Short mmCIF file of C-alpha atoms in Angstrom, two decimals:
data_model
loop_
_atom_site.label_atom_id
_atom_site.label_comp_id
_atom_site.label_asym_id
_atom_site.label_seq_id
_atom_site.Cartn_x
_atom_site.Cartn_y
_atom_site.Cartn_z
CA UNK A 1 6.07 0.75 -4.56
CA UNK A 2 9.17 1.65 -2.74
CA UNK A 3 12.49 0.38 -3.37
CA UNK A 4 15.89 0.00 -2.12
CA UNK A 5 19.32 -0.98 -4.27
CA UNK A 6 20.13 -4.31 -3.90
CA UNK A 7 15.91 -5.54 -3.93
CA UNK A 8 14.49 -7.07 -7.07
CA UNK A 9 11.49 -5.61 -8.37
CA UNK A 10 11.96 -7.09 -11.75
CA UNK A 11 8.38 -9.05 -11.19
CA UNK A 12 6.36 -6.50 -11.43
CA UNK A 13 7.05 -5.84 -15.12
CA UNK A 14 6.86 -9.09 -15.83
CA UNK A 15 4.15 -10.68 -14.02
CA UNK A 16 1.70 -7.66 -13.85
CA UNK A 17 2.18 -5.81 -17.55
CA UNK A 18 -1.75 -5.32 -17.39
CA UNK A 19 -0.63 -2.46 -14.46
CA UNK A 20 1.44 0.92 -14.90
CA UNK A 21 3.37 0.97 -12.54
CA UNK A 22 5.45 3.22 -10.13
CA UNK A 23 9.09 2.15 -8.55
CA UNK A 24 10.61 5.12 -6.40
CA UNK A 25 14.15 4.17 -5.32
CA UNK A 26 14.09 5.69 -1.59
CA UNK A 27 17.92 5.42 -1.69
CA UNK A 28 19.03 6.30 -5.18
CA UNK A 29 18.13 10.08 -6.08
CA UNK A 30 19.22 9.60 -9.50
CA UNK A 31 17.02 7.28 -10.39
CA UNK A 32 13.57 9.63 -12.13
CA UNK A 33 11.45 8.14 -9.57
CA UNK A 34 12.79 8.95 -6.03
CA UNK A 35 11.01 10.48 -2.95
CA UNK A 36 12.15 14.23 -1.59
CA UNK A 37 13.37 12.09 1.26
CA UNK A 38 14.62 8.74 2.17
CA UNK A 39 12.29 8.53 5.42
CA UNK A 40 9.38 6.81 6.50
CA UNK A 41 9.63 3.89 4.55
CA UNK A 42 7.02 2.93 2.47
CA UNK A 43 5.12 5.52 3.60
CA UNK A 44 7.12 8.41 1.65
CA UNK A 45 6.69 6.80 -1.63
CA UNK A 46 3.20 6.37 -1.49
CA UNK A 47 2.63 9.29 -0.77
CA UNK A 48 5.01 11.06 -3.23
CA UNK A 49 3.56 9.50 -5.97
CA UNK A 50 -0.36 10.55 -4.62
CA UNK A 51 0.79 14.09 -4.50
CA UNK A 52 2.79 14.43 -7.55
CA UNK A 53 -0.19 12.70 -9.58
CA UNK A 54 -3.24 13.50 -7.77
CA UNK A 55 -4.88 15.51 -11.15
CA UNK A 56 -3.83 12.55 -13.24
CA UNK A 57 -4.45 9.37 -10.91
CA UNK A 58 -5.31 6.33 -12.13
CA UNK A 59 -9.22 4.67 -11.76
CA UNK A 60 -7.52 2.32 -9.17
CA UNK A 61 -4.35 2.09 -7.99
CA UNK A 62 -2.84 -0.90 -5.62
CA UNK A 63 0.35 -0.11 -2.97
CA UNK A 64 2.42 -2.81 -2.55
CA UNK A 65 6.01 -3.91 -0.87
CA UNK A 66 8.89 -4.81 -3.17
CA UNK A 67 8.56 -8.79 -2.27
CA UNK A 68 7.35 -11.00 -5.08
CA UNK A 69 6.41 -13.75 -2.72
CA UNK A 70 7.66 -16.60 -0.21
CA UNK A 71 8.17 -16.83 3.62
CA UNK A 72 9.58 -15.11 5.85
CA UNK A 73 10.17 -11.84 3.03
CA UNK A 74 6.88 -11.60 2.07
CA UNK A 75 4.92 -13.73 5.38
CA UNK A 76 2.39 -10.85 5.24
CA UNK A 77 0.96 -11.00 1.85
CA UNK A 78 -1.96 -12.71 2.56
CA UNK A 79 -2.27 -15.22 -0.82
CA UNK A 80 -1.37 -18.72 -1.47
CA UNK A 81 2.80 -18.84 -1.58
CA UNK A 82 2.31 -15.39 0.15
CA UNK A 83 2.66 -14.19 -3.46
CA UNK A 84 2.17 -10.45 -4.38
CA UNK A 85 1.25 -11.32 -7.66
CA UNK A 86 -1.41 -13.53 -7.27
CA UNK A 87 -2.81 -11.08 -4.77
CA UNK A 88 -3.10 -8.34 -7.47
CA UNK A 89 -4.35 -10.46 -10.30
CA UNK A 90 -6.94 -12.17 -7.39
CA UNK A 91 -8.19 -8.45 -6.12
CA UNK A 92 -11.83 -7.85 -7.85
CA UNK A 93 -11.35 -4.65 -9.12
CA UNK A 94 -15.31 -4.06 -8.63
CA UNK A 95 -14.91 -4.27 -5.13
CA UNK A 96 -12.53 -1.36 -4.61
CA UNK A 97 -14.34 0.82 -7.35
CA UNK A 98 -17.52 0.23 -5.09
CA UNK A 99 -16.04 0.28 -1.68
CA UNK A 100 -13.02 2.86 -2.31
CA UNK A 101 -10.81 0.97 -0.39
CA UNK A 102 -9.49 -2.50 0.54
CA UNK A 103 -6.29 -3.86 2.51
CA UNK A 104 -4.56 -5.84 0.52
CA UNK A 105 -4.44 -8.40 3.92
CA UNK A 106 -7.36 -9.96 5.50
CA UNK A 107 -5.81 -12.16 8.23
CA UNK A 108 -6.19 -9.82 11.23
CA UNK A 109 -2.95 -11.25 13.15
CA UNK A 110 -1.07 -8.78 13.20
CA UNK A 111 -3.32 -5.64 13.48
CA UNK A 112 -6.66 -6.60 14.68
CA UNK A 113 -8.70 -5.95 16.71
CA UNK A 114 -6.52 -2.97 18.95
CA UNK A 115 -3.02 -2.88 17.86
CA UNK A 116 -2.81 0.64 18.48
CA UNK A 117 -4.24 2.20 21.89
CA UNK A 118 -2.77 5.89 21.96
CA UNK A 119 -3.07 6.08 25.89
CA UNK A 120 -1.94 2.79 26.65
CA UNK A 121 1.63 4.62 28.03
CA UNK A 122 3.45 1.21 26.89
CA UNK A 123 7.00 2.32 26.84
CA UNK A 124 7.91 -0.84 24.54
CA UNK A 125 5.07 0.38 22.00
CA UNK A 126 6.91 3.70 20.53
CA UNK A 127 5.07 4.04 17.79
CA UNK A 128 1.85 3.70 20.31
CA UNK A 129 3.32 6.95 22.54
CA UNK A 130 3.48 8.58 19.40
CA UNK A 131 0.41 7.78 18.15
CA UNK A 132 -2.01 10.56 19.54
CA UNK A 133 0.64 13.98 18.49
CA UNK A 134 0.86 12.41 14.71
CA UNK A 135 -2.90 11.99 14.94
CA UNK A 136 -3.72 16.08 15.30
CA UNK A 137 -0.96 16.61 13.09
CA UNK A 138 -2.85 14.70 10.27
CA UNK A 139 -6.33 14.86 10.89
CA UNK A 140 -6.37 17.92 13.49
CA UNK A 141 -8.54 18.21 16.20
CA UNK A 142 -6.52 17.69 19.65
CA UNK A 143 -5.93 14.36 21.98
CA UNK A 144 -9.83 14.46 22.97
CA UNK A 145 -10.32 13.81 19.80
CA UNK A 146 -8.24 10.85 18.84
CA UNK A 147 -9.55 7.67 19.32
CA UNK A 148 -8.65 5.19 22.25
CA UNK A 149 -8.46 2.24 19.91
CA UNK A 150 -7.14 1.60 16.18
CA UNK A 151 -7.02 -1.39 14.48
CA UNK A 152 -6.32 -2.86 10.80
CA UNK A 153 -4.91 -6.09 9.41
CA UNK A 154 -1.21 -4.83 8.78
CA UNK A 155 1.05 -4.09 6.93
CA UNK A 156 0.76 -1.18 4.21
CA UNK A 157 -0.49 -2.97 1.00
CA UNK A 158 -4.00 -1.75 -0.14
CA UNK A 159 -5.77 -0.85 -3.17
CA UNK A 160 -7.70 1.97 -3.38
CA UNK A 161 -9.69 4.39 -6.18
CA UNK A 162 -9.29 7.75 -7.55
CA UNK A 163 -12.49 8.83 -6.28
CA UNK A 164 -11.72 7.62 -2.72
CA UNK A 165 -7.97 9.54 -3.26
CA UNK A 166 -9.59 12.77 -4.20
CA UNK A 167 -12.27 12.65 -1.46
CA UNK A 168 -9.95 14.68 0.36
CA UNK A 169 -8.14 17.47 -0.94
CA UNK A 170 -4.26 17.50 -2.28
CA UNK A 171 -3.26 19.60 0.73
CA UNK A 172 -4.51 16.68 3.00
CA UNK A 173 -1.63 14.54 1.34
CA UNK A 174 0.75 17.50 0.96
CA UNK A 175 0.67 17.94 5.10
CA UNK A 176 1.04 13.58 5.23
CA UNK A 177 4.48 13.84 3.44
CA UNK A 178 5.69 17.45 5.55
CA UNK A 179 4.59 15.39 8.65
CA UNK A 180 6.83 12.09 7.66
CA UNK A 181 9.97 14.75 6.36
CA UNK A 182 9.60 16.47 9.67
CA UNK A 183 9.37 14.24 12.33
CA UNK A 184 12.03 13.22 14.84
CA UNK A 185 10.78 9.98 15.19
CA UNK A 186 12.47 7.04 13.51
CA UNK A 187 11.76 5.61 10.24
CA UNK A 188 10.10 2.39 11.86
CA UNK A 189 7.87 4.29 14.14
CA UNK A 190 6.70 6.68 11.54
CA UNK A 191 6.39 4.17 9.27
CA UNK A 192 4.01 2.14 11.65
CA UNK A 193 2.16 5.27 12.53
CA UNK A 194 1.41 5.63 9.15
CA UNK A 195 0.39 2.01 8.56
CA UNK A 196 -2.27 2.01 11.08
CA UNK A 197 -3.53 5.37 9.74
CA UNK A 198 -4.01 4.21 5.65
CA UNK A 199 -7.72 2.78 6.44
CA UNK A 200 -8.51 6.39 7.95
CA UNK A 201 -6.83 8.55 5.94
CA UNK A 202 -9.01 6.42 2.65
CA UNK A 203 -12.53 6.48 4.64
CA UNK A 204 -12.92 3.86 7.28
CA UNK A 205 -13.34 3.54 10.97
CA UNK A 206 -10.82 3.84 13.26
CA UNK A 207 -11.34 0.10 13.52
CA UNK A 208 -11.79 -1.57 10.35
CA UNK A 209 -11.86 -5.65 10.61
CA UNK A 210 -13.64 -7.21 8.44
CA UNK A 211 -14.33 -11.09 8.22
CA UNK A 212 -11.69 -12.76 7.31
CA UNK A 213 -13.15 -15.21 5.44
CA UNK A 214 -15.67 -12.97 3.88
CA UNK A 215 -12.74 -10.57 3.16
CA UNK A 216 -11.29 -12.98 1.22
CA UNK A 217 -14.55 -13.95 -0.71
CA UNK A 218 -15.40 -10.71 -1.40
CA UNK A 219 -12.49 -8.95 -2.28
CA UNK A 220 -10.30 -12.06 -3.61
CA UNK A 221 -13.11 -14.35 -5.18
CA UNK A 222 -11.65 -17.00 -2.60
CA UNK A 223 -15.39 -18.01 -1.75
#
């Protein structure tokens, strides 16, 4: 989880002490837990802690946003009372050992089915016009190779295994984080890049939609 000063995380000790869990203050390098740099968003802390822990990771492991719950902070957790916690103690823990991977949203407004088409030229869609240069950068290959369409249910809250982290190799992660402490762009376009990449970078699809409804049976017991 990332955090700024002045946001209350004070839930997540509370209301999930069956978790460990991982705070890094993205504005506050005193604090023990703090990314190399304050950019990125979310984005940097997630991947801080996957890099710093990677030998020692957890069996599963769930990335959320510092909002506990209500509209409009938290309008994209995707639980009753938009609620972060009931969307961690709901998440069938079976599921993501067997599947690797599973966004913590399964609305697919916003996100699905093409929020991201790398040659669309859109000049209101920056993180779009960006989309195809940060794609080589992480995964390599060159523009023939990145794919026309990408689409996810937003908006960077997922769970995911150990086995699915360590499917790819430390470095993988190390080049993630160079490519977020490098980059010109701003902080809300790298961020977003990075949001529509998570499903990729942990296995799936460029486009990975599932049923809604069936998302939420399967992964949420909401049947």
């Amino acid at each position: 989880m990332a955090e700024t000063k002045g946001e209350n995380v004070d839930w997540v000790s509370e209301e999930l002490q069956d978790w460990q869990h991982a705070i890094y203050h993205m504005d506050d390098s005193n604090w023990v837990l703090h990314p190399p740099l304050n950019k990125g968003r979310e984005a940097m802390a997630y991947l801080t802690f996957i890099v710093d822990h990677y030998h020692n990771l957890p069996e599963i492991m769930v990335f959320l946003h510092p909002h506990l719950m209500g509209w409009p902070q938290a309008w994209h957790t995707d639980s009753p009372d938009y609620s972060n916690v009931d969307s961690v103690r709901s998440l069938r823990l079976d599921y993501v050992r067997e599947h690797g991977y599973a966004n913590m949203r399964c609305l697919h407004i916003p996100g699905c089915p093409d929020e991201v088409r790398p040659f669309r030229n859109d000049p209101a869609r920056a993180y779009e016009l960006a989309f195809a240069d940060a794609y080589t950068y992480l995964f390599g290959g060159n523009h023939s190779t990145v794919p026309h369409t990408i689409g996810a249910a937003c908006c960077s809250q997922f769970a995911v295994s150990k086995d699915q982290v360590q499917a790819r190799p430390r470095t993988d992660y190390v080049r993630y984080q160079k490519w977020l402490i490098d980059t010109e762009l701003p902080d809300d376009v790298s961020g977003r890049v990075m949001e529509y990449t998570w499903h990729m970078i942990f296995g799936k699809g460029p486009i990975w939609c599932p049923d809604h409804t069936q998302c939420w049976c399967d992964q949420f017991g909401r049947c």
